[in-house]
mmCIF file of C-alpha atoms in Angstrom:
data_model
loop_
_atom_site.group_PDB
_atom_site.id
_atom_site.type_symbol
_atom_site.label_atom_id
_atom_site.label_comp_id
_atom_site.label_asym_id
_atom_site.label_seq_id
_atom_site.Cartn_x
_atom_site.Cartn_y
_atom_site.Cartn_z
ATOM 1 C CA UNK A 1 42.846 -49.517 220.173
ATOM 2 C CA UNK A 2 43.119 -47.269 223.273
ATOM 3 C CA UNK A 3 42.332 -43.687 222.077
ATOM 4 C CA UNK A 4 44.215 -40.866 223.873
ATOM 5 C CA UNK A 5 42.305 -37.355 224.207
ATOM 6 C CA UNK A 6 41.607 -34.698 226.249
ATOM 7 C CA UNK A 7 38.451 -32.809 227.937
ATOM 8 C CA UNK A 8 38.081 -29.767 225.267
ATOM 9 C CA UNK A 9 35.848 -26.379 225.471
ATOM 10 C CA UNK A 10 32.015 -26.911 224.415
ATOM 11 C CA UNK A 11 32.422 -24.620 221.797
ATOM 12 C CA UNK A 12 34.466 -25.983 218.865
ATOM 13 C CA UNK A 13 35.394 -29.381 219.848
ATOM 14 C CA UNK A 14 36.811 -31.092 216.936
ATOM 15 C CA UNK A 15 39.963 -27.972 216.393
ATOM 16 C CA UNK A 16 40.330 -27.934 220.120
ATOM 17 C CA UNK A 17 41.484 -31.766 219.775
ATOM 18 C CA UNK A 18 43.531 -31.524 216.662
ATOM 19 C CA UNK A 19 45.262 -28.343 218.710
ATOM 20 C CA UNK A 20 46.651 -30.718 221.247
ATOM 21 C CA UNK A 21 46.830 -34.082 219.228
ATOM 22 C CA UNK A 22 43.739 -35.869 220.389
ATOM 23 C CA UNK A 23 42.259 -38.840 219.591
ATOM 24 C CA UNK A 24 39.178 -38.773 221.792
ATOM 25 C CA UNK A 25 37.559 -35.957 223.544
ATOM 26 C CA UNK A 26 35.335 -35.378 226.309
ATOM 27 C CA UNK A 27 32.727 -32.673 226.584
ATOM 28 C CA UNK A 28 29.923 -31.832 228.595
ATOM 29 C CA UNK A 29 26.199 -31.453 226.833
ATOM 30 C CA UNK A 30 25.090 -28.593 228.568
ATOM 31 C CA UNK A 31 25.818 -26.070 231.762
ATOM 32 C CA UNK A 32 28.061 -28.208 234.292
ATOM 33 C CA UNK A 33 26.690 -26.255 237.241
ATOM 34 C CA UNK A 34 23.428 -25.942 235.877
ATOM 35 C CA UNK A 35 20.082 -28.389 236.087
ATOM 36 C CA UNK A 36 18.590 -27.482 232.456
ATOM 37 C CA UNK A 37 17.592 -30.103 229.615
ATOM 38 C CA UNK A 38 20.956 -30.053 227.226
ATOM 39 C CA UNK A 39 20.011 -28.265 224.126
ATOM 40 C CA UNK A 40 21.004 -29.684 220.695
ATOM 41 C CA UNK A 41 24.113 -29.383 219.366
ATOM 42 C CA UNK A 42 24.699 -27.910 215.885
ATOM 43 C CA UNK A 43 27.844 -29.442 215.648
ATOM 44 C CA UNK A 44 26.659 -33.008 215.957
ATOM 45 C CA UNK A 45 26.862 -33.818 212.569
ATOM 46 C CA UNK A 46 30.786 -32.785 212.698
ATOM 47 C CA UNK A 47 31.392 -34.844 215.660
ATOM 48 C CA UNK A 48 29.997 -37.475 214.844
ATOM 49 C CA UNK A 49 32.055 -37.796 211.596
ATOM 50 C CA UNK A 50 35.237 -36.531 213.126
ATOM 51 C CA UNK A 51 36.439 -39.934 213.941
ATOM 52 C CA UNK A 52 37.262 -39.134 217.608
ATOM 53 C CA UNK A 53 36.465 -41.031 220.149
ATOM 54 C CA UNK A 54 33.450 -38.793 221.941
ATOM 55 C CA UNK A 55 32.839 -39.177 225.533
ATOM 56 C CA UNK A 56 30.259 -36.764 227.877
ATOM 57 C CA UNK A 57 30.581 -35.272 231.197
ATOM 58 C CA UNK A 58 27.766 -35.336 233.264
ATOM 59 C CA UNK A 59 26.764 -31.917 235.251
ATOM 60 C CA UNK A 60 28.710 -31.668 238.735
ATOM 61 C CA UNK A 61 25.465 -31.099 240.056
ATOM 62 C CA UNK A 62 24.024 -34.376 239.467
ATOM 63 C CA UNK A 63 23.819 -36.419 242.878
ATOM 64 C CA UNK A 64 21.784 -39.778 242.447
ATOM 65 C CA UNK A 65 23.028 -40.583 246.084
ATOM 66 C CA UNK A 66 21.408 -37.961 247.681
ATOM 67 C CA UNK A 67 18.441 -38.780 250.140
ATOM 68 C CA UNK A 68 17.294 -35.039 248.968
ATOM 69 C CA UNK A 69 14.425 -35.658 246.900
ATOM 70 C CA UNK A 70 15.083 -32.030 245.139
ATOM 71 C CA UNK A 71 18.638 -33.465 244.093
ATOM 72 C CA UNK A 72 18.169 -36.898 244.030
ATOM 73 C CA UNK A 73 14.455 -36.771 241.218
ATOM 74 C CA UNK A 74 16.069 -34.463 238.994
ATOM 75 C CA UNK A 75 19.599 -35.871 238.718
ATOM 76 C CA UNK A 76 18.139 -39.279 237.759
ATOM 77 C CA UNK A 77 15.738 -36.967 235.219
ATOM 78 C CA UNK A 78 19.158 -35.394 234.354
ATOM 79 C CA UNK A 79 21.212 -38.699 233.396
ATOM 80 C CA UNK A 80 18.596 -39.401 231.331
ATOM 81 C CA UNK A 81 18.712 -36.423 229.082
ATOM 82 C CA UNK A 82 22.224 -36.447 229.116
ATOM 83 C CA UNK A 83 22.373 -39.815 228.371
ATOM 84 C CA UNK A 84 20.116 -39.267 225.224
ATOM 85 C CA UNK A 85 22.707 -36.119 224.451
ATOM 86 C CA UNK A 86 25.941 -38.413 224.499
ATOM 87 C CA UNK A 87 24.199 -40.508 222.244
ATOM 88 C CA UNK A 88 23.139 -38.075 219.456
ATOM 89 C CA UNK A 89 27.364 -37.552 219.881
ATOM 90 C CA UNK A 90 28.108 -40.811 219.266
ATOM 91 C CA UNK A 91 29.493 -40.928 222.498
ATOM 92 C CA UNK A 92 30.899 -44.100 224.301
ATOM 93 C CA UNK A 93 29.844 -43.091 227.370
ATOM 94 C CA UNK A 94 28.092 -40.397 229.493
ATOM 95 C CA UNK A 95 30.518 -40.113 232.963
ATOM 96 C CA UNK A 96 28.906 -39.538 236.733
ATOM 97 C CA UNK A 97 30.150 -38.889 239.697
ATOM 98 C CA UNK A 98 29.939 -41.301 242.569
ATOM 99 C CA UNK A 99 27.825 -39.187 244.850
ATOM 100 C CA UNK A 100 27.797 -38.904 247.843
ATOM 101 C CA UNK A 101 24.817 -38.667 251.659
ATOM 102 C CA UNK A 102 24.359 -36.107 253.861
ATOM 103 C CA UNK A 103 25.844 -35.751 257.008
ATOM 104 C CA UNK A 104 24.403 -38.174 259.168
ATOM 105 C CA UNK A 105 22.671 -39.871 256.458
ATOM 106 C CA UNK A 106 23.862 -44.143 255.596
ATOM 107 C CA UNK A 107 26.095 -44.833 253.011
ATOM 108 C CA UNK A 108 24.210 -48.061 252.189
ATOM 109 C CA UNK A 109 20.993 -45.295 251.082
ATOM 110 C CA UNK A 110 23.085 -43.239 248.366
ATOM 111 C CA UNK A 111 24.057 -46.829 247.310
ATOM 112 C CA UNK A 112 20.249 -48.105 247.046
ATOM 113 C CA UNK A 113 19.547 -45.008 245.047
ATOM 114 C CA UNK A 114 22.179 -45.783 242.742
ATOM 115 C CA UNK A 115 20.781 -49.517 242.436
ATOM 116 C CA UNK A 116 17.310 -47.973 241.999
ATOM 117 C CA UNK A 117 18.399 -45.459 239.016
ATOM 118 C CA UNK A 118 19.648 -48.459 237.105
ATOM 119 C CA UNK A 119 16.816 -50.432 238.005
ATOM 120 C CA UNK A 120 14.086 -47.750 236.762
ATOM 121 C CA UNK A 121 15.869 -46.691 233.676
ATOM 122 C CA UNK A 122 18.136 -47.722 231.272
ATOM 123 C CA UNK A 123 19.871 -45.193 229.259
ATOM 124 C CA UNK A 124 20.888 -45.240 225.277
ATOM 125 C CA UNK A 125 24.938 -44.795 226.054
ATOM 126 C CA UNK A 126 26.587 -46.543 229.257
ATOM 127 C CA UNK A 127 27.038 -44.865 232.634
ATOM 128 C CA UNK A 128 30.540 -44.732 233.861
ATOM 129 C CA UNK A 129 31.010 -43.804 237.742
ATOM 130 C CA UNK A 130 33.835 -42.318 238.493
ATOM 131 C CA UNK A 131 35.118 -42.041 241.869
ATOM 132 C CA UNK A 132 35.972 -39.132 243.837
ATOM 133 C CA UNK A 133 38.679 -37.343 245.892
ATOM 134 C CA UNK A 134 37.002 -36.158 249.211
ATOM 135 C CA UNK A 135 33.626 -36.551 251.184
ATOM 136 C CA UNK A 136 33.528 -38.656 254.312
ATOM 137 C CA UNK A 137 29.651 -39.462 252.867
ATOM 138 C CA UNK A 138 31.059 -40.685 249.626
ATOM 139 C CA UNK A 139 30.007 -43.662 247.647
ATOM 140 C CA UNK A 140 32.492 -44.233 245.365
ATOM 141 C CA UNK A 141 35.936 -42.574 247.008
ATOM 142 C CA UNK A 142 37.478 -45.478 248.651
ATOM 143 C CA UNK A 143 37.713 -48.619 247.318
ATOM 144 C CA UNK A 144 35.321 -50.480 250.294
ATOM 145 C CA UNK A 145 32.903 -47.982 249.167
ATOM 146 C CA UNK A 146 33.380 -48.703 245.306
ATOM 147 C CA UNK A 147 32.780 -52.451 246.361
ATOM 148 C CA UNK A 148 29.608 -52.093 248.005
ATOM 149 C CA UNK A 149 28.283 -49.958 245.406
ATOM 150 C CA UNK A 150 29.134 -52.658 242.723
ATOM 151 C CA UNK A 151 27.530 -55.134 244.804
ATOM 152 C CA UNK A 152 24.415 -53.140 244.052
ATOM 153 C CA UNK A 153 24.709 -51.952 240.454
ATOM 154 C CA UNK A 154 27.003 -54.382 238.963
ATOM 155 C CA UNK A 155 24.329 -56.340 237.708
ATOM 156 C CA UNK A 156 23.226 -53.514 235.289
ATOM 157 C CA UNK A 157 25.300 -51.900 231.822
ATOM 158 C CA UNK A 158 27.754 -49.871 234.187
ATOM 159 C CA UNK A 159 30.668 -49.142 233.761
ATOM 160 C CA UNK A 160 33.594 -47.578 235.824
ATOM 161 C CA UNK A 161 35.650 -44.208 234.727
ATOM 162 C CA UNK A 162 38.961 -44.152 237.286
ATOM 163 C CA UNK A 163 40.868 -40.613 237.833
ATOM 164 C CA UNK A 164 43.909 -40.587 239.316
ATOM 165 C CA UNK A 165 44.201 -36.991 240.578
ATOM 166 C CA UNK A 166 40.526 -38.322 243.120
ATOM 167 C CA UNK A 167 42.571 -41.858 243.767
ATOM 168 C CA UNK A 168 45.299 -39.856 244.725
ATOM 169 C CA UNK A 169 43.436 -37.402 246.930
ATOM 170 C CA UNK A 170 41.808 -40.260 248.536
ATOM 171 C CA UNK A 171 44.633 -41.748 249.908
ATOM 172 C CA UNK A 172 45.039 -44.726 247.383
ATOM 173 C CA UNK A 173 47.859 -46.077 245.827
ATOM 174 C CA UNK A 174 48.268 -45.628 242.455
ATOM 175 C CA UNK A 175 50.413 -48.363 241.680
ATOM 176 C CA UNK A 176 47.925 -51.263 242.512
ATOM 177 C CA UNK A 177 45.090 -49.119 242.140
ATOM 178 C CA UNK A 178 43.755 -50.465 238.749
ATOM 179 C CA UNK A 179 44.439 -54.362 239.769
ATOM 180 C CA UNK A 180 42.454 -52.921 242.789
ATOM 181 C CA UNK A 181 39.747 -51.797 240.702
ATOM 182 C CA UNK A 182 39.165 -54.221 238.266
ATOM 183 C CA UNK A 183 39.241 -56.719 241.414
ATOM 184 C CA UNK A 184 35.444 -55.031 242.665
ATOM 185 C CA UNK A 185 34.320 -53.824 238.930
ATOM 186 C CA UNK A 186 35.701 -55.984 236.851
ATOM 187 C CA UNK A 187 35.822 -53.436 234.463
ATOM 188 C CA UNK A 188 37.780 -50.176 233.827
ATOM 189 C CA UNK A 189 36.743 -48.021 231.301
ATOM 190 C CA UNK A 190 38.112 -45.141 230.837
ATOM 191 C CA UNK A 191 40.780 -42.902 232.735
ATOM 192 C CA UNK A 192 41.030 -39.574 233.521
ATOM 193 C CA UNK A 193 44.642 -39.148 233.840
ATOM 194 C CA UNK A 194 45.174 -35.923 235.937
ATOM 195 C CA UNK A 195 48.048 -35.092 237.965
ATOM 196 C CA UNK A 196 47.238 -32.844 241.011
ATOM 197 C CA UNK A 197 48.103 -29.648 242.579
ATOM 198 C CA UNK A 198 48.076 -31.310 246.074
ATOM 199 C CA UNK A 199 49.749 -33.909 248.567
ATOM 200 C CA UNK A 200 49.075 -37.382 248.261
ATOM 201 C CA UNK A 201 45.412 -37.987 250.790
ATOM 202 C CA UNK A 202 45.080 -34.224 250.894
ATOM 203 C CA UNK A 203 41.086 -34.756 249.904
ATOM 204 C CA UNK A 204 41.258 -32.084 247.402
ATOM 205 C CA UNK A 205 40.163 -32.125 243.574
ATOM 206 C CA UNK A 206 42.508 -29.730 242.020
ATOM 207 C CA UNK A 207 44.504 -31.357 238.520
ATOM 208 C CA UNK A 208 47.269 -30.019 237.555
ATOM 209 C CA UNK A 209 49.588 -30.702 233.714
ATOM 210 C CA UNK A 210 51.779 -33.917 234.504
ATOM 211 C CA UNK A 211 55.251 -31.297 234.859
ATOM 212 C CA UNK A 212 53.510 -29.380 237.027
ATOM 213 C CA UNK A 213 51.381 -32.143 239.523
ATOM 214 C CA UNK A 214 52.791 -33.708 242.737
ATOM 215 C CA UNK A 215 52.378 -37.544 241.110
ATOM 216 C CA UNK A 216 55.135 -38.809 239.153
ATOM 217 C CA UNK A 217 54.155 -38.546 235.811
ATOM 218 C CA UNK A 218 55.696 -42.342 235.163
ATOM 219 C CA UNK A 219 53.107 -43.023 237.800
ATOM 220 C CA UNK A 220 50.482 -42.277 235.640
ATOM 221 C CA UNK A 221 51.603 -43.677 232.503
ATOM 222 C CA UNK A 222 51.698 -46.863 234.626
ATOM 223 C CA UNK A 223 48.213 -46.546 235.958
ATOM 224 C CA UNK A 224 47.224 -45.893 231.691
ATOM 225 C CA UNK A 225 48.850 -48.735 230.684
ATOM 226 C CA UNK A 226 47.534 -51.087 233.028
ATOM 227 C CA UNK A 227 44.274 -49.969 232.729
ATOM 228 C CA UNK A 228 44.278 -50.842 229.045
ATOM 229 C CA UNK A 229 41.381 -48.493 227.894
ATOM 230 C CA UNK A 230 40.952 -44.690 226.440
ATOM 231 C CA UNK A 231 42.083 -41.890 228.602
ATOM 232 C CA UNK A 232 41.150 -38.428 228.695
ATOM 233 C CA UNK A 233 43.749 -35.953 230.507
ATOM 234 C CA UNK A 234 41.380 -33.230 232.435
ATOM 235 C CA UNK A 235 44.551 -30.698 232.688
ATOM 236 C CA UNK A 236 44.842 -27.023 232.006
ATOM 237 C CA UNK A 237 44.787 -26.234 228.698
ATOM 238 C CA UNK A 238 47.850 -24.853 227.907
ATOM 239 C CA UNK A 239 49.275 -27.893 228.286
ATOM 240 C CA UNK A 240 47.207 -30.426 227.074
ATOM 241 C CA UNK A 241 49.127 -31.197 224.387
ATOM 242 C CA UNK A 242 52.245 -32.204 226.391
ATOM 243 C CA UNK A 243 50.375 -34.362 229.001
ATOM 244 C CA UNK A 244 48.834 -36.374 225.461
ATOM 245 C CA UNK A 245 52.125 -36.668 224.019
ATOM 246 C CA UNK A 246 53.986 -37.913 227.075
ATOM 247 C CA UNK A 247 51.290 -40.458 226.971
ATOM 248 C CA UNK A 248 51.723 -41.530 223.890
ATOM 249 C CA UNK A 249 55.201 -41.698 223.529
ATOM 250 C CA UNK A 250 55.261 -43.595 227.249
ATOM 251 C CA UNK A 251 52.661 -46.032 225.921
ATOM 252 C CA UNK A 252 54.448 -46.688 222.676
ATOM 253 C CA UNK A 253 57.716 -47.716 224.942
#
């Protein structure tokens, strides 16, 4: 059953999905923009019995790419305990951004470090990479890039989280995007269906609701309902609940 939800505030987030009609929700564990352990949850107990589908957002910060050493040690260190986090949630998965080198730095090292992260660890909820909107250093923003990384990590419990406001940003076509996908990965597992507040290959992560975005909002029912798997809209707030329930009704057609 694919489970429709929404990325909620840390604070209370079982009412923040039953105020906008969610089935699943995403949350991060601890500061997004911040490098400390997550601390535990008092809430866990609630979440875990909610019934929603629970997914967790890795800090922005983390970078396994990186040929930094000070990034590049304690985002690995930092998957982990996030990792462990999502799990004490319940969560079906713990979501990572691709990553991306340095200037002048090879693409093919950020995508050894990834291979080496899933060599040296494995982690108690799976990783889902998702790709990103900008970054000419990227590993996972185009879909050549995507490809080589799978070559490396596809072997290992990975999976792949697609958003469509980054696929758009990056110049790719939504409606093959997911056949696109699936082609490299094999796998999609969960969408972030965001609409943006820019041009089609403008490079820029901003989401915007689906009324409000430049992509057609049919366009990204279609990329939902190819995908086949839970979504989580990442829109603002005030209109969460609209962006779920054009979903819904659009998968239900």
């Amino acid at each position: 059953m694919v489970l429709i939800g929404a990325h909620v505030r840390d604070d209370d987030p079982v009412a923040a999905a039953r105020a906008v009609g969610a089935e699943a929700v995403q949350v991060f564990a601890g500061d997004p923009q911040g490098w400390k352990k997550p601390p535990p949850r008092e809430d866990a107990d609630e979440i875990r019995a909610s019934g929603l589908g629970v997914y967790v957002h890795a800090p922005y910060l983390v970078n396994v790419a990186s040929t930094n050493n000070r990034i590049r040690i304690p985002s690995r260190n930092m998957i982990a305990q996030h990792a462990a986090a999502a799990a004490d949630l319940g969560a079906r998965g713990l979501i990572v951004h691709g990553g991306h080198v340095g200037d002048g730095d090879d693409v093919a090292t950020g995508v050894e470090n990834w291979r080496k992260t899933f060599e040296r660890a494995t982690f108690p909820v799976r990783v889902l990479v998702e790709n990103t909107a900008g970054g000419e250093n990227a590993c996972a923003r185009h879909l050549d890039r995507i490809a080589r990384l799978w070559d490396a990590i596809g072997q290992y419990d990975v999976g792949f989280c697609l958003d469509t406001c980054h696929a758009w940003a990056a110049g790719e076509d939504l409606e093959t995007v997911v056949e696109r996908v699936v082609a490299v990965t094999g796998r999609i597992d969960l969408v972030h269906a965001n609409s943006s507040r820019d041009p089609f290959d403008s490079s820029r992560d901003r989401h915007a609701n689906f009324a409000t975005g430049t992509i057609p909002p049919e366009l990204l029912a279609h990329v939902v309902r190819e995908a086949g798997c839970d979504v989580v809209v990442e829109t603002p707030e005030e209109r969460q609940a609209e962006d779920i329930a054009f979903l819904r009704a659009a998968l239900a057609g």
